[in-house]
Amino acid sequence: MLLKKVILLIILFYSISLIDKGIYYHLAYSTFNFQLLTSYLKHKLLLLAFPDSEKLWQKR
């Protein structure tokens, strides 16, 4: 059940990254910036999983 949710989240964020017209849309097609893209997607995943983490991070 948990694995199913994780896979759905990955698909969701992959589609968000394709829809997003920001800089990461272009980075997705550059192999040199693949690591930057994955760190961006991890950040998005963490924000979805823990919505308050951004506020906690800014308080530090």
N, CA, C and O atoms as a MOPAC input file, in Angstrom:
PM7 MOZYME 1SCF
protein

 N      0.83200 1    -1.20300 1     0.00000 1
 C      0.00000 1     0.00000 1     0.00000 1
 C      0.87200 1     1.26000 1     0.00000 1
 O      0.63000 1     2.20000 1    -0.75700 1
 N      1.89300 1     1.25700 1     0.86800 1
 C      2.79900 1     2.40600 1     0.93200 1
 C      3.58300 1     2.54900 1    -0.36700 1
 O      3.77200 1     3.65400 1    -0.87400 1
 N      4.03400 1     1.41900 1    -0.89700 1
 C      4.78900 1     1.43800 1    -2.15300 1
 C      3.93800 1     2.00900 1    -3.28700 1
 O      4.43000 1     2.75300 1    -4.13500 1
 N      2.66700 1     1.65200 1    -3.28800 1
 C      1.74500 1     2.15700 1    -4.30500 1
 C      1.63300 1     3.67700 1    -4.22300 1
 O      1.62900 1     4.35600 1    -5.24900 1
 N      1.54200 1     4.21600 1    -2.99500 1
 C      1.45500 1     5.66700 1    -2.80500 1
 C      2.73300 1     6.35800 1    -3.26800 1
 O      2.68200 1     7.41300 1    -3.89900 1
 N      3.87700 1     5.75900 1    -2.95100 1
 C      5.16300 1     6.34700 1    -3.35000 1
 C      5.27100 1     6.39700 1    -4.87100 1
 O      5.70700 1     7.40200 1    -5.43200 1
 N      4.87800 1     5.32200 1    -5.53100 1
 C      4.92700 1     5.29100 1    -6.99600 1
 C      3.99500 1     6.34600 1    -7.58700 1
 O      4.35000 1     7.02300 1    -8.55200 1
 N      2.80700 1     6.48400 1    -7.00800 1
 C      1.87300 1     7.51100 1    -7.47700 1
 C      2.44000 1     8.91000 1    -7.27900 1
 O      2.27200 1     9.77700 1    -8.13700 1
 N      3.11400 1     9.13600 1    -6.14800 1
 C      3.73100 1    10.44200 1    -5.89900 1
 C      4.82200 1    10.73500 1    -6.91200 1
 O      4.93300 1    11.85900 1    -7.40200 1
 N      5.62900 1     9.72500 1    -7.22900 1
 C      6.70700 1     9.91400 1    -8.20500 1
 C      6.11700 1    10.27000 1    -9.57300 1
 O      6.60800 1    11.17400 1   -10.25000 1
 N      5.06600 1     9.55700 1    -9.97300 1
 C      4.41100 1     9.85400 1   -11.25200 1
 C      3.81600 1    11.26200 1   -11.23000 1
 O      3.92200 1    12.00700 1   -12.20500 1
 N      3.19300 1    11.61500 1   -10.11100 1
 C      2.60000 1    12.94000 1    -9.95800 1
 C      3.64900 1    14.03300 1   -10.12400 1
 O      3.44000 1    14.99500 1   -10.86200 1
 N      4.77800 1    13.88000 1    -9.43500 1
 C      5.79900 1    14.92200 1    -9.51500 1
 C      6.50400 1    14.93800 1   -10.85200 1
 O      6.96600 1    15.98800 1   -11.29700 1
 N      6.59400 1    13.78200 1   -11.50100 1
 C      7.16000 1    13.76500 1   -12.84300 1
 C      6.27100 1    14.56700 1   -13.79000 1
 O      6.76500 1    15.34900 1   -14.60300 1
 N      4.95700 1    14.36900 1   -13.67900 1
 C      4.03600 1    15.11500 1   -14.54100 1
 C      4.02700 1    16.60000 1   -14.19500 1
 O      3.92200 1    17.44400 1   -15.08500 1
 N      4.13700 1    16.92800 1   -12.89400 1
 C      4.21500 1    18.33600 1   -12.48600 1
 C      5.45300 1    18.98300 1   -13.09100 1
 O      5.39700 1    20.11700 1   -13.56900 1
 N      6.57500 1    18.25900 1   -13.07000 1
 C      7.81200 1    18.83000 1   -13.59900 1
 C      7.71100 1    19.05800 1   -15.10500 1
 O      8.32200 1    19.98600 1   -15.63400 1
 N      6.94000 1    18.21400 1   -15.79900 1
 C      6.77000 1    18.41500 1   -17.24000 1
 C      5.83500 1    19.57900 1   -17.53400 1
 O      6.02700 1    20.31000 1   -18.50700 1
 N      4.82100 1    19.74800 1   -16.68700 1
 C      3.86800 1    20.84300 1   -16.87800 1
 C      4.50700 1    22.18000 1   -16.49700 1
 O      4.27300 1    23.20400 1   -17.13900 1
 N      5.31500 1    22.14600 1   -15.44500 1
 C      5.95500 1    23.35500 1   -14.93000 1
 C      6.79200 1    24.01200 1   -16.02100 1
 O      7.63300 1    23.36100 1   -16.64200 1
 N      6.56000 1    25.30100 1   -16.25100 1
 C      7.28800 1    26.01200 1   -17.30200 1
 C      8.53100 1    26.71300 1   -16.75800 1
 O      9.15400 1    27.50900 1   -17.46000 1
 N      8.88800 1    26.42100 1   -15.52600 1
 C     10.05500 1    27.02800 1   -14.89500 1
 C     11.35000 1    26.47100 1   -15.43600 1
 O     11.36200 1    25.73900 1   -16.42500 1
 N     12.44000 1    26.82200 1   -14.78000 1
 C     13.77500 1    26.42300 1   -15.23700 1
 C     13.95900 1    24.91000 1   -15.20100 1
 O     14.70300 1    24.35900 1   -16.01300 1
 N     13.29200 1    24.23500 1   -14.27200 1
 C     13.48800 1    22.79400 1   -14.14300 1
 C     12.88600 1    22.02500 1   -15.31700 1
 O     13.26900 1    20.88400 1   -15.57600 1
 N     11.95400 1    22.64200 1   -16.01800 1
 C     11.40100 1    22.03000 1   -17.22900 1
 C     12.51300 1    21.80000 1   -18.25100 1
 O     12.55400 1    20.76200 1   -18.91100 1
 N     13.40200 1    22.76500 1   -18.37400 1
 C     14.51000 1    22.65600 1   -19.31600 1
 C     15.62100 1    21.77200 1   -18.76000 1
 O     16.29400 1    21.06400 1   -19.51000 1
 N     15.80900 1    21.81600 1   -17.44500 1
 C     16.86000 1    21.00200 1   -16.83800 1
 C     16.56600 1    19.51400 1   -16.97700 1
 O     17.48400 1    18.69500 1   -16.99500 1
 N     15.28700 1    19.16800 1   -17.07600 1
 C     14.90500 1    17.76000 1   -17.18400 1
 C     15.50100 1    17.10900 1   -18.43000 1
 O     15.73200 1    15.90000 1   -18.45500 1
 N     15.74700 1    17.91000 1   -19.45300 1
 C     16.25800 1    17.35600 1   -20.70200 1
 C     17.77300 1    17.51100 1   -20.82900 1
 O     18.34500 1    17.19300 1   -21.87200 1
 N     18.40800 1    17.98600 1   -19.79800 1
 C     19.85800 1    18.13400 1   -19.81800 1
 C     20.48100 1    17.10700 1   -18.87700 1
 O     20.19300 1    17.10500 1   -17.68000 1
 N     21.32300 1    16.24700 1   -19.40900 1
 C     21.91500 1    15.19800 1   -18.57000 1
 C     22.85600 1    15.79100 1   -17.53400 1
 O     23.03900 1    15.21300 1   -16.46300 1
 N     23.45000 1    16.92800 1   -17.83500 1
 C     24.38100 1    17.55000 1   -16.89700 1
 C     23.66600 1    18.04800 1   -15.64300 1
 O     24.24000 1    18.07500 1   -14.55400 1
 N     22.41700 1    18.43900 1   -15.81400 1
 C     21.67100 1    19.00100 1   -14.69500 1
 C     20.69000 1    18.00000 1   -14.09400 1
 O     19.75800 1    18.38700 1   -13.38700 1
 N     20.89900 1    16.71000 1   -14.37400 1
 C     19.99300 1    15.67500 1   -13.87000 1
 C     19.97900 1    15.63000 1   -12.34700 1
 O     18.93100 1    15.43700 1   -11.73100 1
 N     21.15800 1    15.81200 1   -11.74400 1
 C     21.24700 1    15.77200 1   -10.27900 1
 C     20.47000 1    16.93300 1    -9.65800 1
 O     19.81100 1    16.76600 1    -8.63100 1
 N     20.54900 1    18.10000 1   -10.28100 1
 C     19.81000 1    19.26400 1    -9.79400 1
 C     18.30400 1    19.02600 1    -9.89400 1
 O     17.54900 1    19.37800 1    -8.98700 1
 N     17.87700 1    18.42700 1   -11.00200 1
 C     16.45800 1    18.11500 1   -11.18500 1
 C     15.97100 1    17.13600 1   -10.12000 1
 O     14.90200 1    17.32700 1    -9.54100 1
 N     16.75600 1    16.08600 1    -9.86300 1
 C     16.32600 1    15.09000 1    -8.87800 1
 C     16.27100 1    15.69400 1    -7.48300 1
 O     15.38300 1    15.35100 1    -6.70200 1
 N     17.20100 1    16.58500 1    -7.15400 1
 C     17.14800 1    17.22400 1    -5.83700 1
 C     15.91800 1    18.13300 1    -5.73500 1
 O     15.30900 1    18.23800 1    -4.67100 1
 N     15.55800 1    18.78600 1    -6.83700 1
 C     14.34300 1    19.60400 1    -6.86800 1
 C     13.10100 1    18.74200 1    -6.64900 1
 O     12.20800 1    19.11400 1    -5.88800 1
 N     13.04800 1    17.59100 1    -7.31700 1
 C     11.90100 1    16.69500 1    -7.16800 1
 C     11.82300 1    16.12000 1    -5.75900 1
 O     10.73400 1    15.95200 1    -5.21100 1
 N     12.99100 1    15.81800 1    -5.16900 1
 C     13.00300 1    15.33200 1    -3.78500 1
 C     12.45700 1    16.39800 1    -2.85000 1
 O     11.70900 1    16.09700 1    -1.92000 1
 N     12.83400 1    17.64500 1    -3.10300 1
 C     12.34500 1    18.76200 1    -2.29600 1
 C     10.82400 1    18.86000 1    -2.41400 1
 O     10.13300 1    19.04000 1    -1.41200 1
 N     10.30300 1    18.74100 1    -3.64000 1
 C      8.85400 1    18.78800 1    -3.85400 1
 C      8.15500 1    17.64000 1    -3.12900 1
 O      7.10400 1    17.83100 1    -2.51700 1
 N      8.75100 1    16.43800 1    -3.20100 1
 C      8.17600 1    15.27400 1    -2.52100 1
 C      8.13600 1    15.47900 1    -1.01700 1
 O      7.13900 1    15.16700 1    -0.36500 1
 N      9.23100 1    16.01000 1    -0.46700 1
 C      9.28600 1    16.25600 1     0.97500 1
 C      8.26000 1    17.29900 1     1.38900 1
 O      7.64400 1    17.18200 1     2.44800 1
 N      8.07600 1    18.31500 1     0.56000 1
 C      7.08000 1    19.33900 1     0.87600 1
 C      5.67200 1    18.76200 1     0.87500 1
 O      4.83200 1    19.15500 1     1.68500 1
 N      5.41600 1    17.82000 1    -0.04600 1
 C      4.09100 1    17.20700 1    -0.07400 1
 C      3.89000 1    16.30400 1     1.14400 1
 O      2.82200 1    16.29900 1     1.75600 1
 N      4.93000 1    15.54300 1     1.48500 1
 C      4.83600 1    14.61900 1     2.61600 1
 C      4.76300 1    15.37300 1     3.94200 1
 O      4.01300 1    14.99600 1     4.84300 1
 N      5.55900 1    16.45200 1     4.04800 1
 C      5.61300 1    17.23900 1     5.28000 1
 C      5.39900 1    18.71100 1     4.94500 1
 O      6.37100 1    19.44900 1     4.77800 1
 N      4.14700 1    19.15200 1     4.84400 1
 C      3.85600 1    20.53300 1     4.41500 1
 C      4.46900 1    21.60100 1     5.32500 1
 O      4.74400 1    22.71200 1     4.87000 1
 N      4.68400 1    21.28000 1     6.60100 1
 C      5.21100 1    22.27200 1     7.53800 1
 C      6.73100 1    22.35500 1     7.52000 1
 O      7.30600 1    23.21800 1     8.18400 1
 N      7.39600 1    21.47300 1     6.77100 1
 C      8.85700 1    21.43400 1     6.79700 1
 C      9.47100 1    22.72800 1     6.26300 1
 O     10.53300 1    23.14400 1     6.72700 1
 N      8.81400 1    23.36800 1     5.29200 1
 C      9.33000 1    24.62900 1     4.73700 1
 C      9.35400 1    25.70600 1     5.81400 1
 O     10.32400 1    26.45600 1     5.92600 1
 N      8.29500 1    25.78200 1     6.60100 1
 C      8.22600 1    26.77700 1     7.67500 1
 C      9.27100 1    26.49100 1     8.74600 1
 O      9.91600 1    27.40300 1     9.26200 1
 N      9.42800 1    25.20200 1     9.07400 1
 C     10.42100 1    24.82300 1    10.08500 1
 C     11.82700 1    25.16400 1     9.61000 1
 O     12.66200 1    25.62500 1    10.38800 1
 N     12.08000 1    24.93000 1     8.31600 1
 C     13.40300 1    25.20600 1     7.75800 1
 C     13.70400 1    26.70700 1     7.79400 1
 O     14.83500 1    27.10900 1     8.06600 1
 N     12.69000 1    27.53500 1     7.51900 1
 C     12.89300 1    28.98500 1     7.50400 1
 C     13.10400 1    29.53400 1     8.90800 1
 O     13.73900 1    30.57500 1     9.07700 1
 N     12.57600 1    28.84200 1     9.92300 1
 C     12.74000 1    29.31000 1    11.29900 1
 C     14.16100 1    29.12700 1    11.80700 1
 O     14.58800 1    29.82800 1    12.72400 1
 N     14.90700 1    28.17800 1    11.21300 1
 C     16.28000 1    27.89500 1    11.66700 1
 C     17.19400 1    29.07600 1    11.45000 1
 O     18.37900 1    29.00700 1    11.77500 1

